[in-house]
CSV table of C-alpha atoms and ligand atoms in Angstrom, one decimal:
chain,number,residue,atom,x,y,z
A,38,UNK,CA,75.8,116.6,100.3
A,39,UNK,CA,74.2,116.2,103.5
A,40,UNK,CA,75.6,116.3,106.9
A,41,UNK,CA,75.3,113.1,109.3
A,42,UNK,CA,75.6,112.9,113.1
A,43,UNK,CA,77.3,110.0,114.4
A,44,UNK,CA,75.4,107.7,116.2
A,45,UNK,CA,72.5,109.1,116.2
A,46,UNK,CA,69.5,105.8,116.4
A,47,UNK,CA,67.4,105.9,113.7
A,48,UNK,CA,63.8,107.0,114.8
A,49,UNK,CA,62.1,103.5,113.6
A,50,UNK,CA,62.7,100.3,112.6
A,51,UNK,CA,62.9,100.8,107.9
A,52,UNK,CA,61.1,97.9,106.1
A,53,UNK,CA,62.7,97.6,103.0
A,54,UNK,CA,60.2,95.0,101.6
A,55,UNK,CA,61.6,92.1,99.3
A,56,UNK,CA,65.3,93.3,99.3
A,57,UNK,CA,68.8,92.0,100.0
A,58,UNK,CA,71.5,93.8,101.4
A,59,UNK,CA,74.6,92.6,100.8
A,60,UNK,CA,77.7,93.2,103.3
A,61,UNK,CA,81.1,92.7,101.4
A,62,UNK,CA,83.8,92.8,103.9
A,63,UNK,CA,87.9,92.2,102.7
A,64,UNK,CA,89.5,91.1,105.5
A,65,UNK,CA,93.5,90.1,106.2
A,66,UNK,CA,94.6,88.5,109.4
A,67,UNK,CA,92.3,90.0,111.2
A,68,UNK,CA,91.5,87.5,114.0
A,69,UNK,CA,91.6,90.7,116.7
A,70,UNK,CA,88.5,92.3,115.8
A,71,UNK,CA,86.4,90.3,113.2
A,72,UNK,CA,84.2,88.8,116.1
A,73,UNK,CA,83.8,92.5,117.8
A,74,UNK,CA,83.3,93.6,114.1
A,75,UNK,CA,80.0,90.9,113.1
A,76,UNK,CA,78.7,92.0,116.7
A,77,UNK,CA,78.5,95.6,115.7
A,78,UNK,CA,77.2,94.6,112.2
A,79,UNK,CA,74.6,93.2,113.1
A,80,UNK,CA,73.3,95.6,115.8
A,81,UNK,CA,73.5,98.2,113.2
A,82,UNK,CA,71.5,96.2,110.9
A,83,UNK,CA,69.2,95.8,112.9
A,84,UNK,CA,68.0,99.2,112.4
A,85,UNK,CA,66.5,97.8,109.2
A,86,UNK,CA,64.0,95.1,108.2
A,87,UNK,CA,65.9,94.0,105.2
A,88,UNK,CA,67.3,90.4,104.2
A,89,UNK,CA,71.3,90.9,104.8
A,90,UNK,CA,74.4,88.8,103.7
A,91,UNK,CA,77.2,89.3,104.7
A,92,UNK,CA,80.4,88.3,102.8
A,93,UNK,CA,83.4,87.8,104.6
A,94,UNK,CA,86.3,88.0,101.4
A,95,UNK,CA,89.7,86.2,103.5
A,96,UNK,CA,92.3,87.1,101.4
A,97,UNK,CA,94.7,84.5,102.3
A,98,UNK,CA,94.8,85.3,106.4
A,99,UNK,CA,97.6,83.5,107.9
A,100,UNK,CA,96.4,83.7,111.3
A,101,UNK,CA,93.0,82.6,113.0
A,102,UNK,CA,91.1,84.7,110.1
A,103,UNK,CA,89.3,82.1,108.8
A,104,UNK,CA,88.8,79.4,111.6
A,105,UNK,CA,86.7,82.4,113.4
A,106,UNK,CA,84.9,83.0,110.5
A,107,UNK,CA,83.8,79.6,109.9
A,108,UNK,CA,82.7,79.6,114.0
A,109,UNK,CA,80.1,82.9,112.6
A,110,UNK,CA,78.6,81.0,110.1
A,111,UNK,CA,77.7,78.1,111.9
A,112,UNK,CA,75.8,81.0,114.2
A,113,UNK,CA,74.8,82.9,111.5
A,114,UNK,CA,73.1,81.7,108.7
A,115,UNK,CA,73.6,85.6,106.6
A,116,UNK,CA,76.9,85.2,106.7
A,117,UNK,CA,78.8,83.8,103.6
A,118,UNK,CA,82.7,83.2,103.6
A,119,UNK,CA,84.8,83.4,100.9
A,120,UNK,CA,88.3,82.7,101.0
A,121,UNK,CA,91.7,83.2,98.6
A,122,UNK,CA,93.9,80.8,97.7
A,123,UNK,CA,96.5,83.5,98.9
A,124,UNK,CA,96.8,87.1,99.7
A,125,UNK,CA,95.6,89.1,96.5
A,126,UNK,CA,95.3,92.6,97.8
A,127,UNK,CA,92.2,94.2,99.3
A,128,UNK,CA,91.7,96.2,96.0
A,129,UNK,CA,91.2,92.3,94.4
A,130,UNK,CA,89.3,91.2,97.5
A,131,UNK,CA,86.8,93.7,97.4
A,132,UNK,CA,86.6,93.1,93.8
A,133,UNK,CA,85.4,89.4,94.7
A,134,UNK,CA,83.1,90.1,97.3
A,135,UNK,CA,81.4,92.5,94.3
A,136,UNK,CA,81.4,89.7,92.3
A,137,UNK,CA,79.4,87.2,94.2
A,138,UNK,CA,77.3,89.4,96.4
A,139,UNK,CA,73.9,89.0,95.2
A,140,UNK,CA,72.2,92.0,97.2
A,141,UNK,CA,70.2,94.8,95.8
A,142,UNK,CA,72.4,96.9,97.5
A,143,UNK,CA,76.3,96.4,98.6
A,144,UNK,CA,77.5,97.9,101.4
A,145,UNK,CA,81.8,97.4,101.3
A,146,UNK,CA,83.0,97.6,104.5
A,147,UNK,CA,86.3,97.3,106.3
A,148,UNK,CA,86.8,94.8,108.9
A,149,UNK,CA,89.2,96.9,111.4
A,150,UNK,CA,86.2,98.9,112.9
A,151,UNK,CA,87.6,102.0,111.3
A,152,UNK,CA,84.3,102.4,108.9
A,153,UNK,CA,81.6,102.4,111.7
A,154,UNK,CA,78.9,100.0,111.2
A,155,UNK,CA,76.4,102.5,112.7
A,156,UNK,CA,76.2,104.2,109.6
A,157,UNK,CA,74.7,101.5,107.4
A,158,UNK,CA,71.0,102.6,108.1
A,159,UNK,CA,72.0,105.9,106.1
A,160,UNK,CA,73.5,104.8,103.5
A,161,UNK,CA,70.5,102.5,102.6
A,162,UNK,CA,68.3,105.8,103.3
A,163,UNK,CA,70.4,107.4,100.7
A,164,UNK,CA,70.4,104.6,98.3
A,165,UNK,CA,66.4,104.5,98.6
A,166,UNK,CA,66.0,107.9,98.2
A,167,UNK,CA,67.5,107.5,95.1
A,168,UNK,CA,71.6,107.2,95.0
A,169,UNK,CA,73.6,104.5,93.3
A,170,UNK,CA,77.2,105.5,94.9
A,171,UNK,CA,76.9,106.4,98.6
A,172,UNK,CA,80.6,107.7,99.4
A,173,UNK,CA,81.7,108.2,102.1
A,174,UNK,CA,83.8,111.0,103.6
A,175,UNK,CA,86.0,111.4,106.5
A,176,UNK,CA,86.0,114.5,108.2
A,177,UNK,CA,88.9,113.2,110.5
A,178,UNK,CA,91.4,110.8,110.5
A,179,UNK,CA,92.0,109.9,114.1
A,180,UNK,CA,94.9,107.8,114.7
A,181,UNK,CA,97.0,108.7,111.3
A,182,UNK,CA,100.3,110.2,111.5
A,183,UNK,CA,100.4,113.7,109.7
A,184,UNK,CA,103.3,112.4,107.5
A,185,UNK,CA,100.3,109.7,106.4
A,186,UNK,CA,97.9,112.5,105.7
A,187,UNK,CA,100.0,114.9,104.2
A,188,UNK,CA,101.6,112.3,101.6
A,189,UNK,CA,97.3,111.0,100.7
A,190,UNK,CA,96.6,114.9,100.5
A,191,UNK,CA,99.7,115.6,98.2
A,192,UNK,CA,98.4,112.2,96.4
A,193,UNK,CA,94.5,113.1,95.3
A,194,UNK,CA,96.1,116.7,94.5
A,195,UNK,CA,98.3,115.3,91.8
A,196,UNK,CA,95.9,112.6,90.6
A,197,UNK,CA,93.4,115.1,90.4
A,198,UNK,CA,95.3,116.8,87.9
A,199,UNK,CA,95.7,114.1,85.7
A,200,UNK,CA,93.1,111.4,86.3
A,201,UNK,CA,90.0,112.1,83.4
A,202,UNK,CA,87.7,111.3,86.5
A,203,UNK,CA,87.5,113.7,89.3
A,204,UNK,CA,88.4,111.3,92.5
A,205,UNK,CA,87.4,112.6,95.8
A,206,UNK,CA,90.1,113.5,98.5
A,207,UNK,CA,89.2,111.6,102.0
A,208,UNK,CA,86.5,109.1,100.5
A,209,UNK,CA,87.7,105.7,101.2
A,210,UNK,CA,86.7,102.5,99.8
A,211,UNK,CA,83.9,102.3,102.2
A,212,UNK,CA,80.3,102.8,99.9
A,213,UNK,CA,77.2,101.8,99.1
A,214,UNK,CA,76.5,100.8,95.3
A,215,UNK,CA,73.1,100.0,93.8
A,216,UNK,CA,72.5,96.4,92.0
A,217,UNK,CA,73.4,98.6,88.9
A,218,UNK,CA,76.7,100.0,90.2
A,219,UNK,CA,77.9,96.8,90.9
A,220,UNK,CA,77.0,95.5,87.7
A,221,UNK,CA,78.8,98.1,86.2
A,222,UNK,CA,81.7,97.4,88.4
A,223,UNK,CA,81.8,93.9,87.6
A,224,UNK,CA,82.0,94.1,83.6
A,225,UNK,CA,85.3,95.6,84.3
A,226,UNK,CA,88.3,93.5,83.1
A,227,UNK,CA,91.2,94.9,84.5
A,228,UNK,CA,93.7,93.9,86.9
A,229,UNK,CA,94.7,97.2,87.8
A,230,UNK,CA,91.8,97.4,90.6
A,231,UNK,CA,92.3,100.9,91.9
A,232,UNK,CA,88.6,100.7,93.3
A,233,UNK,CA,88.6,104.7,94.1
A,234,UNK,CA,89.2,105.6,90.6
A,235,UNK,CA,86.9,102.6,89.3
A,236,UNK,CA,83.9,103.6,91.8
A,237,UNK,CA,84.3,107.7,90.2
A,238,UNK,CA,84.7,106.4,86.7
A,239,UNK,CA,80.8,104.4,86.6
A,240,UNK,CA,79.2,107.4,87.4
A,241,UNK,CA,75.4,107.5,87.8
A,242,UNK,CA,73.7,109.3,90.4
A,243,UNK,CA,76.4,109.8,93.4
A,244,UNK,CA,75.9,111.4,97.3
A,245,UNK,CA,78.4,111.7,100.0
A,246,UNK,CA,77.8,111.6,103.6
A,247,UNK,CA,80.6,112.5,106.1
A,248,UNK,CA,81.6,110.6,108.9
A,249,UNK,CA,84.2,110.2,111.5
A,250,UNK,CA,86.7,108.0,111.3
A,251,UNK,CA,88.0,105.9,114.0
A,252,UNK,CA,91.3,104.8,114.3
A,253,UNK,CA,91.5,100.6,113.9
A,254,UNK,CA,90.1,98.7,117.1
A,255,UNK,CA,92.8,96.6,116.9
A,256,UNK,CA,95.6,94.9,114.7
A,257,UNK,CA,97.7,96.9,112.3
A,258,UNK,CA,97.1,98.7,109.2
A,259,UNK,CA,98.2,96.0,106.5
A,260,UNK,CA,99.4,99.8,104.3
A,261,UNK,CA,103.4,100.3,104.8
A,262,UNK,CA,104.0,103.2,102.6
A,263,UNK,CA,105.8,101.3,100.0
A,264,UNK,CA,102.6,99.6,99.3
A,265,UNK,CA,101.0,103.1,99.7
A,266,UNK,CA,103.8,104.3,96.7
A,267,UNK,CA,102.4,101.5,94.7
A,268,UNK,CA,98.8,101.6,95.0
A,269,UNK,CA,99.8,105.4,93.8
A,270,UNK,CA,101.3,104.8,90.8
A,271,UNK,CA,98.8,102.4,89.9
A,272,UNK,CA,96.2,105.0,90.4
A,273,UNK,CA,98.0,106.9,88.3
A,274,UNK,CA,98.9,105.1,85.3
A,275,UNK,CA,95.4,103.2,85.6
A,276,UNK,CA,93.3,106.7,84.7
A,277,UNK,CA,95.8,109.1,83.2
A,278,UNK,CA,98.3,108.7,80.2
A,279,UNK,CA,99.6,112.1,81.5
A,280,UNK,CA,103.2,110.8,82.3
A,281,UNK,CA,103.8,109.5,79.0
A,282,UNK,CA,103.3,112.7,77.6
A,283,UNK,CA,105.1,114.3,80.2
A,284,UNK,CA,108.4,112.5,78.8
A,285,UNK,CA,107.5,113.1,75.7
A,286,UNK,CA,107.5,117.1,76.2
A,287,UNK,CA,110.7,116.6,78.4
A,288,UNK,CA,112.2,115.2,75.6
A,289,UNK,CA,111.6,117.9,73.0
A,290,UNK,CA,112.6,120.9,75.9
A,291,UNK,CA,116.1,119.3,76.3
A,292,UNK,CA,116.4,118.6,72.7
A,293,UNK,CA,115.6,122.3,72.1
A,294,UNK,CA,117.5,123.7,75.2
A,295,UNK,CA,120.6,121.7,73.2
A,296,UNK,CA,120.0,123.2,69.9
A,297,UNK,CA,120.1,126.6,71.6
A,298,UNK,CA,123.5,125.7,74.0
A,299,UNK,CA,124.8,124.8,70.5
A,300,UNK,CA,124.1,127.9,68.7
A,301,UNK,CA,125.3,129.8,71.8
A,302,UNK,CA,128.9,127.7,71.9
A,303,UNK,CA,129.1,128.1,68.0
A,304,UNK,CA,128.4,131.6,68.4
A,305,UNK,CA,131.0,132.3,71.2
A,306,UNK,CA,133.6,130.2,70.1
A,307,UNK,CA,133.4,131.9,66.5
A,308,UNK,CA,133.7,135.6,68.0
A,309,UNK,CA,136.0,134.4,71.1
A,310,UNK,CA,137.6,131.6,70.7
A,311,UNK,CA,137.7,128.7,72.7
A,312,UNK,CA,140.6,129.1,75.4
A,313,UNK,CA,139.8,126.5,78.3
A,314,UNK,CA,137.5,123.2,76.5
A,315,UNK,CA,134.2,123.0,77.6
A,316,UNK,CA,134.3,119.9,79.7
A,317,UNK,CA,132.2,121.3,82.5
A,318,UNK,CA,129.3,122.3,79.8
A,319,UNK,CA,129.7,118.9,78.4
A,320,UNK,CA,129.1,116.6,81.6
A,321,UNK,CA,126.1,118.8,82.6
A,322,UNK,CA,124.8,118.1,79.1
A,323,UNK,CA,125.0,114.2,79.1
A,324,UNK,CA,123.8,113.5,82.5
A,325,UNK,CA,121.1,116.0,81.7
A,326,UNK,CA,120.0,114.2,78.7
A,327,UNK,CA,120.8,110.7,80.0
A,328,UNK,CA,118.7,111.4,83.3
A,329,UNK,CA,116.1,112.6,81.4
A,330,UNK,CA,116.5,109.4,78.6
A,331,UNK,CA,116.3,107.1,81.6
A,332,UNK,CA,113.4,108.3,83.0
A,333,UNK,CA,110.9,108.8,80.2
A,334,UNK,CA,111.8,104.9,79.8
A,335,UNK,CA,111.3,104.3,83.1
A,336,UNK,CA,108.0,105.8,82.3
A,337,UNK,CA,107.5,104.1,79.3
A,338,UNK,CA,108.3,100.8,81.3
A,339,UNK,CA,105.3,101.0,83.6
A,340,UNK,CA,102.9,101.2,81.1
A,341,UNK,CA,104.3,98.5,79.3
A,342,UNK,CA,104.7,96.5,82.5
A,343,UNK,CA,100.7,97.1,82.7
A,344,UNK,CA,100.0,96.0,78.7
A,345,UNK,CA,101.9,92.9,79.5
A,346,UNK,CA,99.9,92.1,82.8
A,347,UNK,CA,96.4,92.6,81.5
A,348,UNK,CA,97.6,90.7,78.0
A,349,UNK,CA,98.4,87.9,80.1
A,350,UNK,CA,94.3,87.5,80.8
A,351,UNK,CA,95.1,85.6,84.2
A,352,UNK,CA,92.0,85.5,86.4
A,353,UNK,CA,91.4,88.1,88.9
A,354,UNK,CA,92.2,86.0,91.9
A,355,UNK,CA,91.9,82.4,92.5
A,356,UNK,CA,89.1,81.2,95.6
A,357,UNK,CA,90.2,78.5,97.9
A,358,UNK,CA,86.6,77.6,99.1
A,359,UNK,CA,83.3,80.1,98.6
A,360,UNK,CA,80.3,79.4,101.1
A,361,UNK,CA,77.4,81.7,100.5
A,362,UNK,CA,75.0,82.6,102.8
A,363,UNK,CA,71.7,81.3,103.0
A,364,UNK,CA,69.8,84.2,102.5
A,365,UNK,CA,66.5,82.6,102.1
A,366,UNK,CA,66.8,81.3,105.5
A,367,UNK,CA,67.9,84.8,106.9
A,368,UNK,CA,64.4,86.0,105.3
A,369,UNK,CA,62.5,83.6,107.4
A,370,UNK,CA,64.7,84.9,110.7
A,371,UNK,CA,63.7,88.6,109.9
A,372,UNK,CA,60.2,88.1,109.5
A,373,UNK,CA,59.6,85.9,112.9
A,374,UNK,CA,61.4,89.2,114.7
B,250,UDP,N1,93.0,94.0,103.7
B,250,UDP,C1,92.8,92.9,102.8
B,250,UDP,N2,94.0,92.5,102.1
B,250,UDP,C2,95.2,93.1,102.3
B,250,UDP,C3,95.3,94.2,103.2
B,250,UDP,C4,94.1,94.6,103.9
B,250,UDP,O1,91.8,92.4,102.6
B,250,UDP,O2,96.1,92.7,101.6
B,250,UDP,C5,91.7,94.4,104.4
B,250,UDP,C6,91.9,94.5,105.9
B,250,UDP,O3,91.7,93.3,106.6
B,250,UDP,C7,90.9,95.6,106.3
B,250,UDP,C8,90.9,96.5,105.1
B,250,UDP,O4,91.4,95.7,104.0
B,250,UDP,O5,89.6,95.1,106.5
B,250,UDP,C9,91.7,97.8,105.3
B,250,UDP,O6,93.0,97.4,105.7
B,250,UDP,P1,93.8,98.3,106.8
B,250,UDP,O7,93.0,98.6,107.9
B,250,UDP,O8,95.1,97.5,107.0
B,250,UDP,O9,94.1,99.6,105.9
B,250,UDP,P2,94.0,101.1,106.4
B,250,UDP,O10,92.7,101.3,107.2
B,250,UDP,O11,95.2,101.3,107.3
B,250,UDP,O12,94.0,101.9,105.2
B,251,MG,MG1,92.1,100.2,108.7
């Protein structure tokens, strides 16, 4: 792993001969910082003489989202807009932005400022000295409550000890993947997008820089925790069958722990008699079993919840208008710099 100091200018100017960089970036009613956001984006890239698109994934903004957008493209020939017919989630909207990015590399981004821009330059240094994945790690989470971080830390421990895949604690969705990466990406079907658990699972040649993280320049995190607890259990039930089998040995313990509270009542009633009837013994008993019954269906139920979805074979999302950029044109711009 190697270490990276923020903002620190790359010595020169890289020429990347012949390749495209592709900028996928989900954003969701972000009208307060997407202008503030292309700024930095394209000081950073800058840094590097490589043909850059940048494709702005709306996924279904209710506000100004897409009217500024629009306003970027007609400055900016590299940048390409994309828009859902309505919010699909940003798992989904990165997953689009994958799809049509047509970039040697793909940078995925956040829109908020909270991935710093800055850092692009190294992550295509990784990626041409050799890497696929470039994660990313945060060493801090500025702005996050520690209820926030405790919960995420609790969360990658237990996924950890189920998921087949090891997925990193503190690496967000923000990454570089090679043309082969996303490829790889892409031939995946499923609806259940959890990208962090997707991104481990493709393997091939991985590095990790760390970075800061900023809290969000402005707006509001789009992540109550109830959509926090979900994105959870999909992680969960997406790369580990481990709660199935969990109910399954929770039903054969209670089953045994009632054979042997039967022997033991047989046993004592035979030699003692049975003064006072075992009513208490007997209401511990059923709601033991039932709670247990209920929940290993409960359990059951999610996984068959998720058999149902993908059998449905509904398309991913559904685009409202796509605009590419013209990356041809962006070419000419570079080389007359
Ligand atoms: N986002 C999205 N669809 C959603 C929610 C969020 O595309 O339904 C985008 C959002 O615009 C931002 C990124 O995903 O660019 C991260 O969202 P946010 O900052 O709300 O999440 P946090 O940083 O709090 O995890
Ligand atoms: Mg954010």
């Amino acid at each position: 792993m190697m270490q990276h100091e923020q903002g620190k200018a790359l010595p020169e100017k890289r020429v990347i001969e012949g390749m495209t960089l592709s900028i996928v970036v989900p954003a969701y009613n972000e009208e307060a910082v997407i202008e503030i956001f292309h700024r930095r984006l394209r000081d950073a890239a800058s840094a590097l003489a490589i043909r850059l698109e940048v494709i702005y994934v709306d996924d279904g903004s209710t506000d100004r989202t897409p009217v500024i957008v629009t306003q970027l493209r007609d400055s900016d020939p590299a940048v390409g807009f994309l828009r859902f017919s309505r919010n699909f989630g940003k798992e989904i909207a990165v997953s689009a932005g994958l799809n049509h990015a047509r970039g040697d590399a793909v940078v995925v981004i956040d829109a908020d400022l909270q991935d710093p821009p800055v850092l692009i330059p190294s992550m295509v240094e990784a990626w041409q000295r050799g890497a696929d994945v470039v994660n990313m790690r945060r060493a801090s989470r500025a702005g996050e409550t520690m209820l926030k971080r405790a919960t995420a830390h609790l969360f990658y421990r237990v996924i950890n000890q189920l998921a087949e895949v090891p997925i990193s604690e503190d690496v967000g969705d923000f990454r570089l993947l090679s043309r082969r990466a996303v490829d790889a990406l892409n031939r995946m079907p499923e609806r259940n997008r959890f990208m962090k658990g997707l991104f481990a699972w493709i393997g091939f040649q991985q590095e990790t820089l760390t970075y800061h993280r900023d809290a969000r320049a402005a707006g509001s995190s789009k992540w109550p925790y109830w959509r926090l607890w979900k994105l959870a259990i999909e992680g969960i039930t997406g790369f580990s069958a481990a709660p199935l089998k969990l109910a399954l040995y929770f039903g054969f313990a209670s089953a045994a722990a009632a054979f042997m509270a039967l022997a033991y009542f047989l046993i004592k009633t035979w030699l003692l008699g049975d003064p006072v009837p075992g009513f208490p013994t007997t209401i511990v008993t059923v709601l033991f079993l039932g709670g247990v019954q209920i929940g290993s269906i409960g359990v059951l139920g999610e996984y068959v919840a998720r058999v149902f979805i993908e059998s449905k074979g509904r398309p991913l999302y559904l685009i409202d208008t796509y605009q590419p950029a013209d990356i041809c044109l962006q070419d000419e711009k570079t080389k007359n710099r």
